[in-house]
Amino acid sequence: MTATLEKSGSDEKKRGHVPTVGFVSLGCPKALVDSERILTKLRAEGYRVAPDYAGADVVVVNTCGFLDSAKQESLDAIGEAMAENGRVIVTGCFGVEEGRIRESHPGVLAVTGPHQYEQVVEAVHAAVPPVHDPFMDLVPAEGLRLTPRHYAYLKISEGCNNRCSFCIIPQLRGDLVSRPSNHVMTEAERLVKAGVKELLVISQDTSAYGLDLKYAESPWKGRPLPARFQQLCEALGELGAWVRLHYVYPYPHVDNVIPLMAEGKILPYLDIPFQHASPAVLKAMRRPAHQEKTLERLRRWREMCPDLAVRSTFIVGFPGETDEDFEFLLQWLREVELARVGCFRYEPVAGAPANDIAAVVPDEVKEERWHRFMATAKEVSEKRLAGIVGREIDVIVDEVDDEGALGRSQWDAPEIDGSVFLNGDTALKAGDIVKARVTNADDYDLWAERV
Ligand code: SF4
């Protein structure tokens, strides 16, 4: 076990209990460097390194999996840490054999593989949260963020298992890698404690969350929480913040989160990047989910949650898109009455398979289709917003100046959707959530008065 005893200065004593991590590092120099990186990160966050098992709040065992003898040594080291301390996180090369580790030591808190620094550190956070001292620490407890204080993006996975023909994200970022559910929840809780009122759940394919982990459970608040879309939404819904879902594909299991929206646990909002509606174009795009059943699915969702707002993005001028495909898209758009839409003119991305489709749509046709698409979207939005006038809604405030407050409804995500103007209401502050009655609407925005 590393025998680095960190100085316990009087400042630290004054700050109360200092979270302390024990570290066992096995294997080759590469594993040692991994250990050093993990320790550096933890030390920078205020953790102390314990000289023995007894003084540690949690023990990290960095394993080696090169030879059978090394694996046995790793299993023995995990066993010793379990016996001496009982709270053990396993990482390193042998971590790829999670099944074998858990078979021998079912009580380990988390298992991560080689080079997964972020996951190890998150597992330590989940086991022993860092103690933040605003006078001593340069980085705020919730991390450094580029968003305003009252909303934050919460990334639940990286990469994507789909292979859409216009996209090179899987080439750049690889297949889906989900974060364990308790890592996501630890971050979400920390954000809410730091004053975040709205969590914007993001990934490349949010509804596929946990597939790569085989929906593995991890401990959260004394109960096992599966890495599964529905259960994660339920847990997020308990934090008392607005929870907004982005990049959701209409897979059948999305049906299960609609009741949470109807009950007010998460926002009645789904950002579904449909990209097109014509079956021929969707096939050429190689889009996930059974799009031909989408209309039926949306109808059912609206029956369950009449307030549901679906926002989406589309691409016009995809290679091979005919006039008929485009008319089909416009008709579909009118029928589904999407709350918000964005539209891109197709652009070839270097390395994307769609570039091999010969039937390129000329630029002037793309342009004309884009304008017609946006005009139809505007019509749909105007009609929908007119129906909201007179209703009492919740508004989250984004900005306040001398003329009043600017906010958003539960149907509007920051940056991409519409606004709610609370003219003359200067007593509010960013992050307030207030009740207001809608007095007026135009194509994309609402005007309201606080009630
Ligand atoms: S467009 Fe989205 S779903 Fe399709 S491959 Fe790219 S990241 Fe995955």
CSV table of C-alpha atoms and ligand atoms in Angstrom, one decimal:
chain,number,residue,atom,x,y,z
A,1,MET,CA,0.0,0.0,0.0
A,2,THR,CA,1.3,3.5,-0.8
A,3,ALA,CA,2.8,4.9,2.4
A,4,THR,CA,2.4,8.5,1.5
A,5,LEU,CA,1.2,10.1,4.7
A,6,GLU,CA,0.0,13.6,3.9
A,7,LYS,CA,0.6,16.3,6.5
A,8,SER,CA,-2.5,16.9,8.5
A,9,GLY,CA,-2.1,20.6,9.2
A,10,SER,CA,-4.1,22.6,11.7
A,11,ASP,CA,-6.0,24.2,8.9
A,12,GLU,CA,-7.4,20.9,7.8
A,13,LYS,CA,-8.3,20.0,11.4
A,14,LYS,CA,-10.2,23.2,11.7
A,15,ARG,CA,-12.1,22.3,8.5
A,16,GLY,CA,-13.4,19.1,10.2
A,17,HIS,CA,-13.1,15.6,8.8
A,18,VAL,CA,-10.8,15.4,5.7
A,19,PRO,CA,-11.9,12.7,3.3
A,20,THR,CA,-9.1,10.1,3.1
A,21,VAL,CA,-8.3,7.5,0.5
A,22,GLY,CA,-6.1,4.5,0.8
A,23,PHE,CA,-4.3,3.4,-2.4
A,24,VAL,CA,-2.9,0.0,-3.4
A,25,SER,CA,-1.0,0.2,-6.7
A,26,LEU,CA,-0.1,-3.1,-8.5
A,27,GLY,CA,1.4,-3.8,-11.9
A,28,CYS,CA,3.6,-2.1,-14.4
A,29,PRO,CA,4.8,1.6,-14.7
A,30,LYS,CA,1.8,2.4,-16.9
A,31,ALA,CA,-0.5,1.4,-14.0
A,32,LEU,CA,1.7,3.4,-11.7
A,33,VAL,CA,1.2,6.5,-13.8
A,34,ASP,CA,-2.5,5.9,-13.8
A,35,SER,CA,-2.3,5.7,-10.0
A,36,GLU,CA,-0.4,9.0,-9.9
A,37,ARG,CA,-3.0,10.7,-12.0
A,38,ILE,CA,-5.8,9.5,-9.9
A,39,LEU,CA,-4.1,10.5,-6.7
A,40,THR,CA,-3.1,13.9,-8.2
A,41,LYS,CA,-6.8,14.6,-9.0
A,42,LEU,CA,-8.0,13.5,-5.7
A,43,ARG,CA,-5.4,15.4,-3.8
A,44,ALA,CA,-6.3,18.5,-5.7
A,45,GLU,CA,-9.8,18.0,-4.6
A,46,GLY,CA,-8.8,18.0,-1.0
A,47,TYR,CA,-8.6,14.2,-0.3
A,48,ARG,CA,-5.8,13.0,1.9
A,49,VAL,CA,-3.9,9.8,1.3
A,50,ALA,CA,-4.0,7.3,4.2
A,51,PRO,CA,-0.9,5.4,5.3
A,52,ASP,CA,-2.9,2.3,6.3
A,53,TYR,CA,-6.3,0.7,5.7
A,54,ALA,CA,-7.6,1.7,9.1
A,55,GLY,CA,-7.3,5.5,8.4
A,56,ALA,CA,-9.0,5.4,5.0
A,57,ASP,CA,-12.6,6.2,4.3
A,58,VAL,CA,-12.3,4.1,1.1
A,59,VAL,CA,-9.5,2.1,-0.6
A,60,VAL,CA,-8.7,2.2,-4.3
A,61,VAL,CA,-7.0,-1.0,-5.6
A,62,ASN,CA,-5.3,-0.4,-9.0
A,63,THR,CA,-4.9,-3.9,-10.4
A,64,CYS,CA,-2.8,-5.7,-12.9
A,65,GLY,CA,-4.3,-8.3,-15.4
A,66,PHE,CA,-1.4,-9.2,-17.5
A,67,LEU,CA,-0.7,-12.8,-16.3
A,68,ASP,CA,-2.8,-15.2,-14.3
A,69,SER,CA,-0.4,-14.8,-11.4
A,70,ALA,CA,-0.9,-11.0,-11.5
A,71,LYS,CA,-4.7,-11.5,-11.6
A,72,GLN,CA,-4.5,-13.7,-8.5
A,73,GLU,CA,-2.3,-11.1,-6.8
A,74,SER,CA,-4.9,-8.5,-7.6
A,75,LEU,CA,-7.7,-10.6,-6.3
A,76,ASP,CA,-5.7,-11.2,-3.1
A,77,ALA,CA,-5.0,-7.5,-2.7
A,78,ILE,CA,-8.7,-6.7,-3.1
A,79,GLY,CA,-9.5,-9.4,-0.6
A,80,GLU,CA,-7.1,-7.9,1.9
A,81,ALA,CA,-8.5,-4.4,1.4
A,82,MET,CA,-12.1,-5.7,1.8
A,83,ALA,CA,-11.1,-7.5,5.1
A,84,GLU,CA,-9.2,-4.6,6.5
A,85,ASN,CA,-11.4,-1.7,5.4
A,86,GLY,CA,-14.5,-3.0,3.6
A,87,ARG,CA,-15.0,0.0,1.2
A,88,VAL,CA,-13.1,-0.8,-1.9
A,89,ILE,CA,-13.0,0.6,-5.5
A,90,VAL,CA,-11.2,-1.5,-8.1
A,91,THR,CA,-9.6,-0.1,-11.2
A,92,GLY,CA,-6.8,-0.9,-13.7
A,93,CYS,CA,-6.2,-3.7,-16.3
A,94,PHE,CA,-7.9,-6.5,-14.3
A,95,GLY,CA,-11.0,-4.2,-14.0
A,96,VAL,CA,-12.1,-5.4,-17.5
A,97,GLU,CA,-12.9,-8.7,-15.8
A,98,GLU,CA,-15.6,-7.2,-13.6
A,99,GLY,CA,-17.5,-10.5,-13.4
A,100,ARG,CA,-14.6,-12.4,-12.0
A,101,ILE,CA,-13.8,-9.7,-9.5
A,102,ARG,CA,-17.4,-9.5,-8.3
A,103,GLU,CA,-17.7,-13.3,-8.1
A,104,SER,CA,-14.7,-13.3,-5.6
A,105,HIS,CA,-15.6,-10.1,-3.9
A,106,PRO,CA,-19.2,-9.2,-4.4
A,107,GLY,CA,-19.0,-6.3,-1.9
A,108,VAL,CA,-16.7,-4.0,-3.9
A,109,LEU,CA,-18.2,-0.6,-4.4
A,110,ALA,CA,-17.2,-0.1,-8.1
A,111,VAL,CA,-15.1,-1.6,-10.8
A,112,THR,CA,-13.5,0.4,-13.6
A,113,GLY,CA,-10.9,-0.5,-16.3
A,114,PRO,CA,-7.5,0.9,-17.2
A,115,HIS,CA,-7.2,4.7,-17.9
A,116,GLN,CA,-10.7,5.4,-16.6
A,117,TYR,CA,-9.5,8.2,-14.3
A,118,GLU,CA,-12.7,10.1,-14.4
A,119,GLN,CA,-14.8,7.0,-13.5
A,120,VAL,CA,-12.4,6.1,-10.5
A,121,VAL,CA,-12.6,9.7,-9.2
A,122,GLU,CA,-16.4,9.7,-9.6
A,123,ALA,CA,-16.6,6.4,-7.7
A,124,VAL,CA,-14.5,7.9,-4.9
A,125,HIS,CA,-16.9,10.9,-4.9
A,126,ALA,CA,-19.9,8.6,-4.6
A,127,ALA,CA,-18.3,6.7,-1.7
A,128,VAL,CA,-16.8,9.7,0.1
A,129,PRO,CA,-17.9,13.1,-1.2
A,130,PRO,CA,-15.1,15.7,-1.3
A,131,VAL,CA,-15.4,18.4,1.4
A,132,HIS,CA,-15.5,21.7,-0.3
A,133,ASP,CA,-13.9,24.7,1.5
A,134,PRO,CA,-14.8,27.9,-0.4
A,135,PHE,CA,-11.9,29.7,1.4
A,136,MET,CA,-9.3,27.2,0.5
A,137,ASP,CA,-10.4,25.7,-2.8
A,138,LEU,CA,-9.9,27.4,-6.2
A,139,VAL,CA,-12.5,25.3,-7.9
A,140,PRO,CA,-16.2,25.5,-6.8
A,141,ALA,CA,-17.7,22.2,-5.5
A,142,GLU,CA,-19.9,21.7,-8.5
A,143,GLY,CA,-16.9,22.2,-10.9
A,144,LEU,CA,-16.2,24.9,-13.4
A,145,ARG,CA,-19.2,25.6,-15.7
A,146,LEU,CA,-19.7,27.8,-18.7
A,147,THR,CA,-23.5,28.0,-18.2
A,148,PRO,CA,-25.3,30.5,-16.0
A,149,ARG,CA,-25.5,29.5,-12.3
A,150,HIS,CA,-29.1,28.3,-12.5
A,151,TYR,CA,-28.9,25.7,-15.2
A,152,ALA,CA,-26.4,23.0,-16.1
A,153,TYR,CA,-25.8,20.3,-18.6
A,154,LEU,CA,-25.6,16.8,-17.2
A,155,LYS,CA,-23.8,14.4,-19.5
A,156,ILE,CA,-24.9,10.8,-18.9
A,157,SER,CA,-22.9,9.0,-21.6
A,158,GLU,CA,-20.3,9.4,-24.3
A,159,GLY,CA,-20.2,8.0,-27.8
A,160,CYS,CA,-22.9,6.3,-29.8
A,161,ASN,CA,-23.8,2.8,-31.1
A,162,ASN,CA,-25.8,4.1,-34.1
A,163,ARG,CA,-24.2,4.6,-37.5
A,164,CYS,CA,-26.2,7.4,-39.1
A,165,SER,CA,-24.8,7.9,-42.6
A,166,PHE,CA,-24.3,11.7,-42.3
A,167,CYS,CA,-22.5,11.6,-38.9
A,168,ILE,CA,-18.9,10.8,-37.9
A,169,ILE,CA,-19.4,11.1,-34.1
A,170,PRO,CA,-19.0,7.3,-33.5
A,171,GLN,CA,-15.7,7.5,-35.5
A,172,LEU,CA,-14.6,10.3,-33.3
A,173,ARG,CA,-15.9,9.3,-29.9
A,174,GLY,CA,-16.5,5.6,-30.2
A,175,ASP,CA,-19.4,3.4,-29.1
A,176,LEU,CA,-21.7,4.2,-26.3
A,177,VAL,CA,-20.0,4.5,-22.9
A,178,SER,CA,-22.5,5.2,-20.1
A,179,ARG,CA,-21.6,6.7,-16.7
A,180,PRO,CA,-22.7,4.5,-13.8
A,181,SER,CA,-26.0,5.8,-12.4
A,182,ASN,CA,-24.6,6.8,-9.0
A,183,HIS,CA,-21.8,8.9,-10.7
A,184,VAL,CA,-24.5,10.8,-12.7
A,185,MET,CA,-26.6,11.2,-9.5
A,186,THR,CA,-23.6,12.4,-7.5
A,187,GLU,CA,-22.9,15.1,-10.0
A,188,ALA,CA,-26.6,16.1,-10.4
A,189,GLU,CA,-27.0,16.4,-6.6
A,190,ARG,CA,-23.9,18.5,-6.3
A,191,LEU,CA,-25.1,20.8,-9.0
A,192,VAL,CA,-28.5,21.2,-7.3
A,193,LYS,CA,-26.8,21.9,-4.0
A,194,ALA,CA,-24.8,24.6,-5.7
A,195,GLY,CA,-28.0,26.4,-6.8
A,196,VAL,CA,-28.7,24.8,-10.2
A,197,LYS,CA,-32.5,24.9,-10.8
A,198,GLU,CA,-32.6,23.1,-14.2
A,199,LEU,CA,-30.7,20.0,-15.3
A,200,LEU,CA,-30.3,19.5,-19.0
A,201,VAL,CA,-29.7,15.8,-19.6
A,202,ILE,CA,-27.4,15.3,-22.6
A,203,SER,CA,-25.6,12.5,-24.5
A,204,GLN,CA,-25.5,11.4,-28.1
A,205,ASP,CA,-28.4,8.9,-27.5
A,206,THR,CA,-30.0,9.5,-24.2
A,207,SER,CA,-32.6,6.8,-24.3
A,208,ALA,CA,-29.9,4.2,-25.0
A,209,TYR,CA,-28.4,5.0,-21.6
A,210,GLY,CA,-27.0,2.0,-19.7
A,211,LEU,CA,-27.1,-0.4,-22.6
A,212,ASP,CA,-23.3,-0.9,-22.6
A,213,LEU,CA,-23.4,-1.4,-18.8
A,214,LYS,CA,-26.1,-4.0,-19.2
A,215,TYR,CA,-28.1,-1.6,-17.0
A,216,ALA,CA,-25.8,-2.4,-14.0
A,217,GLU,CA,-27.0,-1.2,-10.6
A,218,SER,CA,-24.8,1.0,-8.4
A,219,PRO,CA,-25.5,2.1,-4.9
A,220,TRP,CA,-27.4,5.4,-4.5
A,221,LYS,CA,-28.8,6.7,-1.2
A,222,GLY,CA,-28.8,3.2,0.3
A,223,ARG,CA,-30.5,1.5,-2.6
A,224,PRO,CA,-29.4,-0.1,-5.9
A,225,LEU,CA,-30.0,2.2,-8.8
A,226,PRO,CA,-29.9,0.6,-12.3
A,227,ALA,CA,-28.1,2.5,-15.1
A,228,ARG,CA,-31.4,2.6,-17.0
A,229,PHE,CA,-33.2,5.5,-18.7
A,230,GLN,CA,-36.4,5.2,-16.7
A,231,GLN,CA,-34.9,4.7,-13.3
A,232,LEU,CA,-32.3,7.5,-13.9
A,233,CYS,CA,-35.2,9.9,-14.8
A,234,GLU,CA,-37.1,8.8,-11.6
A,235,ALA,CA,-34.0,9.5,-9.4
A,236,LEU,CA,-33.3,12.8,-11.1
A,237,GLY,CA,-36.9,13.7,-10.6
A,238,GLU,CA,-36.4,13.4,-6.8
A,239,LEU,CA,-33.8,16.2,-6.6
A,240,GLY,CA,-36.2,19.1,-6.8
A,241,ALA,CA,-34.9,20.7,-9.9
A,242,TRP,CA,-36.4,20.9,-13.4
A,243,VAL,CA,-35.1,17.9,-15.5
A,244,ARG,CA,-35.1,18.3,-19.2
A,245,LEU,CA,-34.3,15.5,-21.6
A,246,HIS,CA,-32.3,16.1,-24.8
A,247,TYR,CA,-31.4,13.7,-27.7
A,248,VAL,CA,-34.0,11.1,-27.0
A,249,TYR,CA,-34.9,8.6,-29.7
A,250,PRO,CA,-38.5,7.3,-29.7
A,251,TYR,CA,-37.6,3.7,-28.7
A,252,PRO,CA,-40.6,1.9,-27.1
A,253,HIS,CA,-39.2,2.1,-23.5
A,254,VAL,CA,-39.4,6.0,-23.7
A,255,ASP,CA,-43.1,5.3,-23.1
A,256,ASN,CA,-42.2,4.6,-19.4
A,257,VAL,CA,-40.9,8.2,-18.7
A,258,ILE,CA,-44.1,9.9,-20.0
A,259,PRO,CA,-46.0,9.3,-16.8
A,260,LEU,CA,-43.1,11.0,-14.9
A,261,MET,CA,-43.8,14.0,-17.0
A,262,ALA,CA,-47.6,13.8,-16.4
A,263,GLU,CA,-46.9,13.7,-12.7
A,264,GLY,CA,-44.6,16.7,-12.8
A,265,LYS,CA,-41.5,14.8,-11.7
A,266,ILE,CA,-39.6,15.7,-14.9
A,267,LEU,CA,-40.4,18.4,-17.5
A,268,PRO,CA,-43.0,17.5,-20.2
A,269,TYR,CA,-40.4,18.1,-22.8
A,270,LEU,CA,-38.6,15.7,-25.2
A,271,ASP,CA,-35.9,16.8,-27.6
A,272,ILE,CA,-36.0,14.1,-30.4
A,273,PRO,CA,-33.7,14.7,-33.4
A,274,PHE,CA,-36.0,13.2,-36.0
A,275,GLN,CA,-33.9,14.7,-38.9
A,276,HIS,CA,-36.6,13.6,-41.5
A,277,ALA,CA,-39.9,11.9,-41.8
A,278,SER,CA,-39.8,10.3,-45.3
A,279,PRO,CA,-39.1,6.5,-44.8
A,280,ALA,CA,-36.8,6.5,-47.9
A,281,VAL,CA,-34.7,9.4,-46.6
A,282,LEU,CA,-34.6,8.0,-43.0
A,283,LYS,CA,-33.4,4.7,-44.5
A,284,ALA,CA,-30.7,6.4,-46.4
A,285,MET,CA,-29.8,8.3,-43.3
A,286,ARG,CA,-29.7,5.0,-41.3
A,287,ARG,CA,-31.6,6.5,-38.4
A,288,PRO,CA,-32.3,4.6,-35.2
A,289,ALA,CA,-35.8,3.7,-33.9
A,290,HIS,CA,-38.9,2.7,-35.9
A,291,GLN,CA,-39.8,6.0,-37.5
A,292,GLU,CA,-42.9,4.7,-39.3
A,293,LYS,CA,-44.5,4.1,-35.9
A,294,THR,CA,-43.5,7.5,-34.6
A,295,LEU,CA,-46.9,9.3,-35.3
A,296,GLU,CA,-48.7,6.6,-33.4
A,297,ARG,CA,-46.2,6.8,-30.5
A,298,LEU,CA,-46.5,10.6,-30.3
A,299,ARG,CA,-50.3,10.4,-30.2
A,300,ARG,CA,-50.1,7.9,-27.3
A,301,TRP,CA,-47.6,10.1,-25.4
A,302,ARG,CA,-49.9,13.1,-25.8
A,303,GLU,CA,-52.8,11.1,-24.4
A,304,MET,CA,-50.7,10.3,-21.4
A,305,CYS,CA,-49.3,13.8,-21.0
A,306,PRO,CA,-51.3,16.4,-22.9
A,307,ASP,CA,-48.8,19.1,-22.0
A,308,LEU,CA,-45.9,17.3,-23.7
A,309,ALA,CA,-43.7,19.5,-25.9
A,310,VAL,CA,-41.6,17.7,-28.5
A,311,ARG,CA,-38.8,19.7,-30.1
A,312,SER,CA,-36.7,18.4,-33.0
A,313,THR,CA,-34.1,19.1,-35.6
A,314,PHE,CA,-34.3,18.3,-39.3
A,315,ILE,CA,-32.0,18.1,-42.3
A,316,VAL,CA,-33.3,19.2,-45.7
A,317,GLY,CA,-31.5,18.5,-49.0
A,318,PHE,CA,-30.1,15.2,-47.9
A,319,PRO,CA,-28.7,13.3,-50.9
A,320,GLY,CA,-31.5,11.6,-52.8
A,321,GLU,CA,-34.3,13.6,-51.1
A,322,THR,CA,-37.0,14.0,-53.8
A,323,ASP,CA,-39.8,16.5,-54.0
A,324,GLU,CA,-42.1,13.8,-52.8
A,325,ASP,CA,-39.9,13.1,-49.8
A,326,PHE,CA,-39.8,16.8,-48.9
A,327,GLU,CA,-43.6,17.3,-49.3
A,328,PHE,CA,-44.1,14.2,-47.1
A,329,LEU,CA,-41.9,15.9,-44.5
A,330,LEU,CA,-43.9,19.2,-44.6
A,331,GLN,CA,-47.2,17.3,-44.3
A,332,TRP,CA,-45.8,15.2,-41.4
A,333,LEU,CA,-44.6,18.4,-39.6
A,334,ARG,CA,-48.2,19.8,-39.8
A,335,GLU,CA,-49.6,16.6,-38.5
A,336,VAL,CA,-47.4,16.1,-35.5
A,337,GLU,CA,-47.5,19.7,-34.4
A,338,LEU,CA,-44.0,19.8,-32.9
A,339,ALA,CA,-43.5,22.5,-30.4
A,340,ARG,CA,-40.1,23.7,-31.6
A,341,VAL,CA,-38.0,22.8,-34.6
A,342,GLY,CA,-34.6,23.6,-36.0
A,343,CYS,CA,-33.6,22.9,-39.6
A,344,PHE,CA,-30.2,22.5,-41.3
A,345,ARG,CA,-29.4,22.5,-44.9
A,346,TYR,CA,-27.5,19.2,-45.6
A,347,GLU,CA,-23.7,19.6,-45.7
A,348,PRO,CA,-21.3,16.8,-46.4
A,349,VAL,CA,-19.1,15.9,-43.5
A,350,ALA,CA,-15.6,14.6,-44.5
A,351,GLY,CA,-15.6,10.8,-43.8
A,352,ALA,CA,-19.4,10.4,-43.6
A,353,PRO,CA,-20.9,7.5,-45.7
A,354,ALA,CA,-23.7,9.8,-47.0
A,355,ASN,CA,-21.1,11.5,-49.2
A,356,ASP,CA,-21.2,8.4,-51.4
A,357,ILE,CA,-24.8,8.8,-52.3
A,358,ALA,CA,-24.7,10.2,-55.8
A,359,ALA,CA,-28.0,12.1,-56.1
A,360,VAL,CA,-26.8,15.4,-54.6
A,361,VAL,CA,-29.5,18.0,-54.1
A,362,PRO,CA,-28.5,21.3,-55.7
A,363,ASP,CA,-27.8,24.2,-53.3
A,364,GLU,CA,-30.7,26.4,-54.7
A,365,VAL,CA,-33.2,23.5,-54.1
A,366,LYS,CA,-31.8,23.0,-50.6
A,367,GLU,CA,-32.3,26.7,-50.0
A,368,GLU,CA,-35.8,26.8,-51.3
A,369,ARG,CA,-36.8,23.7,-49.2
A,370,TRP,CA,-35.2,25.2,-46.1
A,371,HIS,CA,-37.4,28.4,-46.4
A,372,ARG,CA,-40.5,26.4,-47.0
A,373,PHE,CA,-39.7,24.2,-44.1
A,374,MET,CA,-39.2,27.2,-41.8
A,375,ALA,CA,-42.4,28.9,-42.9
A,376,THR,CA,-44.4,25.7,-42.1
A,377,ALA,CA,-42.6,25.4,-38.7
A,378,LYS,CA,-43.5,29.0,-38.0
A,379,GLU,CA,-47.2,28.4,-38.8
A,380,VAL,CA,-47.3,25.3,-36.5
A,381,SER,CA,-45.6,27.2,-33.7
A,382,GLU,CA,-47.8,30.2,-34.0
A,383,LYS,CA,-50.9,28.1,-33.8
A,384,ARG,CA,-49.7,26.2,-30.8
A,385,LEU,CA,-48.6,29.2,-28.8
A,386,ALA,CA,-51.9,31.0,-29.5
A,387,GLY,CA,-53.5,28.1,-27.7
A,388,ILE,CA,-51.4,28.8,-24.6
A,389,VAL,CA,-52.6,32.4,-24.1
A,390,GLY,CA,-54.7,32.7,-20.9
A,391,ARG,CA,-53.0,29.8,-19.2
A,392,GLU,CA,-51.1,29.9,-16.0
A,393,ILE,CA,-47.6,28.5,-16.4
A,394,ASP,CA,-44.3,28.2,-14.5
A,395,VAL,CA,-41.5,30.4,-15.8
A,396,ILE,CA,-37.8,30.1,-15.0
A,397,VAL,CA,-36.1,33.5,-15.1
A,398,ASP,CA,-32.8,33.7,-17.1
A,399,GLU,CA,-32.1,37.5,-17.0
A,400,VAL,CA,-33.5,40.6,-15.4
A,401,ASP,CA,-32.8,44.2,-16.5
A,402,ASP,CA,-34.4,47.7,-16.1
A,403,GLU,CA,-37.3,46.7,-18.4
A,404,GLY,CA,-38.2,43.4,-16.8
A,405,ALA,CA,-37.4,39.7,-16.7
A,406,LEU,CA,-36.7,37.3,-19.5
A,407,GLY,CA,-37.4,33.6,-18.9
A,408,ARG,CA,-38.6,30.4,-20.3
A,409,SER,CA,-41.5,28.0,-19.9
A,410,GLN,CA,-41.2,24.3,-19.2
A,411,TRP,CA,-41.5,23.8,-22.9
A,412,ASP,CA,-38.4,25.9,-23.8
A,413,ALA,CA,-34.8,24.8,-23.4
A,414,PRO,CA,-32.1,27.6,-23.1
A,415,GLU,CA,-30.4,28.7,-26.3
A,416,ILE,CA,-32.5,26.7,-28.7
A,417,ASP,CA,-36.2,27.4,-27.9
A,418,GLY,CA,-38.4,30.4,-27.3
A,419,SER,CA,-38.6,33.0,-24.4
A,420,VAL,CA,-41.2,34.3,-22.0
A,421,PHE,CA,-41.2,38.0,-21.5
A,422,LEU,CA,-42.3,39.3,-18.0
A,423,ASN,CA,-42.3,43.0,-19.0
A,424,GLY,CA,-41.8,45.5,-16.1
A,425,ASP,CA,-41.1,42.7,-13.6
A,426,THR,CA,-37.7,43.9,-12.2
A,427,ALA,CA,-38.0,42.4,-8.7
A,428,LEU,CA,-37.0,38.9,-9.9
A,429,LYS,CA,-33.6,37.3,-10.2
A,430,ALA,CA,-32.0,34.7,-12.5
A,431,GLY,CA,-33.0,31.2,-11.4
A,432,ASP,CA,-36.4,32.2,-9.8
A,433,ILE,CA,-39.2,30.0,-10.9
A,434,VAL,CA,-42.5,31.9,-10.8
A,435,LYS,CA,-46.2,31.4,-11.8
A,436,ALA,CA,-47.3,33.7,-14.6
A,437,ARG,CA,-50.4,34.1,-16.8
A,438,VAL,CA,-49.8,34.2,-20.5
A,439,THR,CA,-51.2,37.4,-22.0
A,440,ASN,CA,-49.8,37.3,-25.5
A,441,ALA,CA,-47.9,35.2,-28.0
A,442,ASP,CA,-46.2,35.6,-31.4
A,443,ASP,CA,-44.6,33.0,-33.7
A,444,TYR,CA,-42.0,31.7,-31.1
A,445,ASP,CA,-42.3,33.7,-27.9
A,446,LEU,CA,-44.8,34.3,-25.0
A,447,TRP,CA,-45.6,37.4,-22.9
A,448,ALA,CA,-46.8,36.8,-19.4
A,449,GLU,CA,-47.6,38.5,-16.1
A,450,ARG,CA,-46.7,37.1,-12.7
A,451,VAL,CA,-49.7,35.9,-10.7
B,1,SF4,S1,-26.4,11.3,-35.6
B,1,SF4,FE1,-26.6,10.9,-33.4
B,1,SF4,S2,-27.5,8.9,-33.3
B,1,SF4,FE2,-26.7,9.1,-35.4
B,1,SF4,S3,-24.6,8.2,-35.3
B,1,SF4,FE3,-24.4,10.5,-35.0
B,1,SF4,S4,-24.4,10.7,-32.8
B,1,SF4,FE4,-25.2,8.6,-33.2
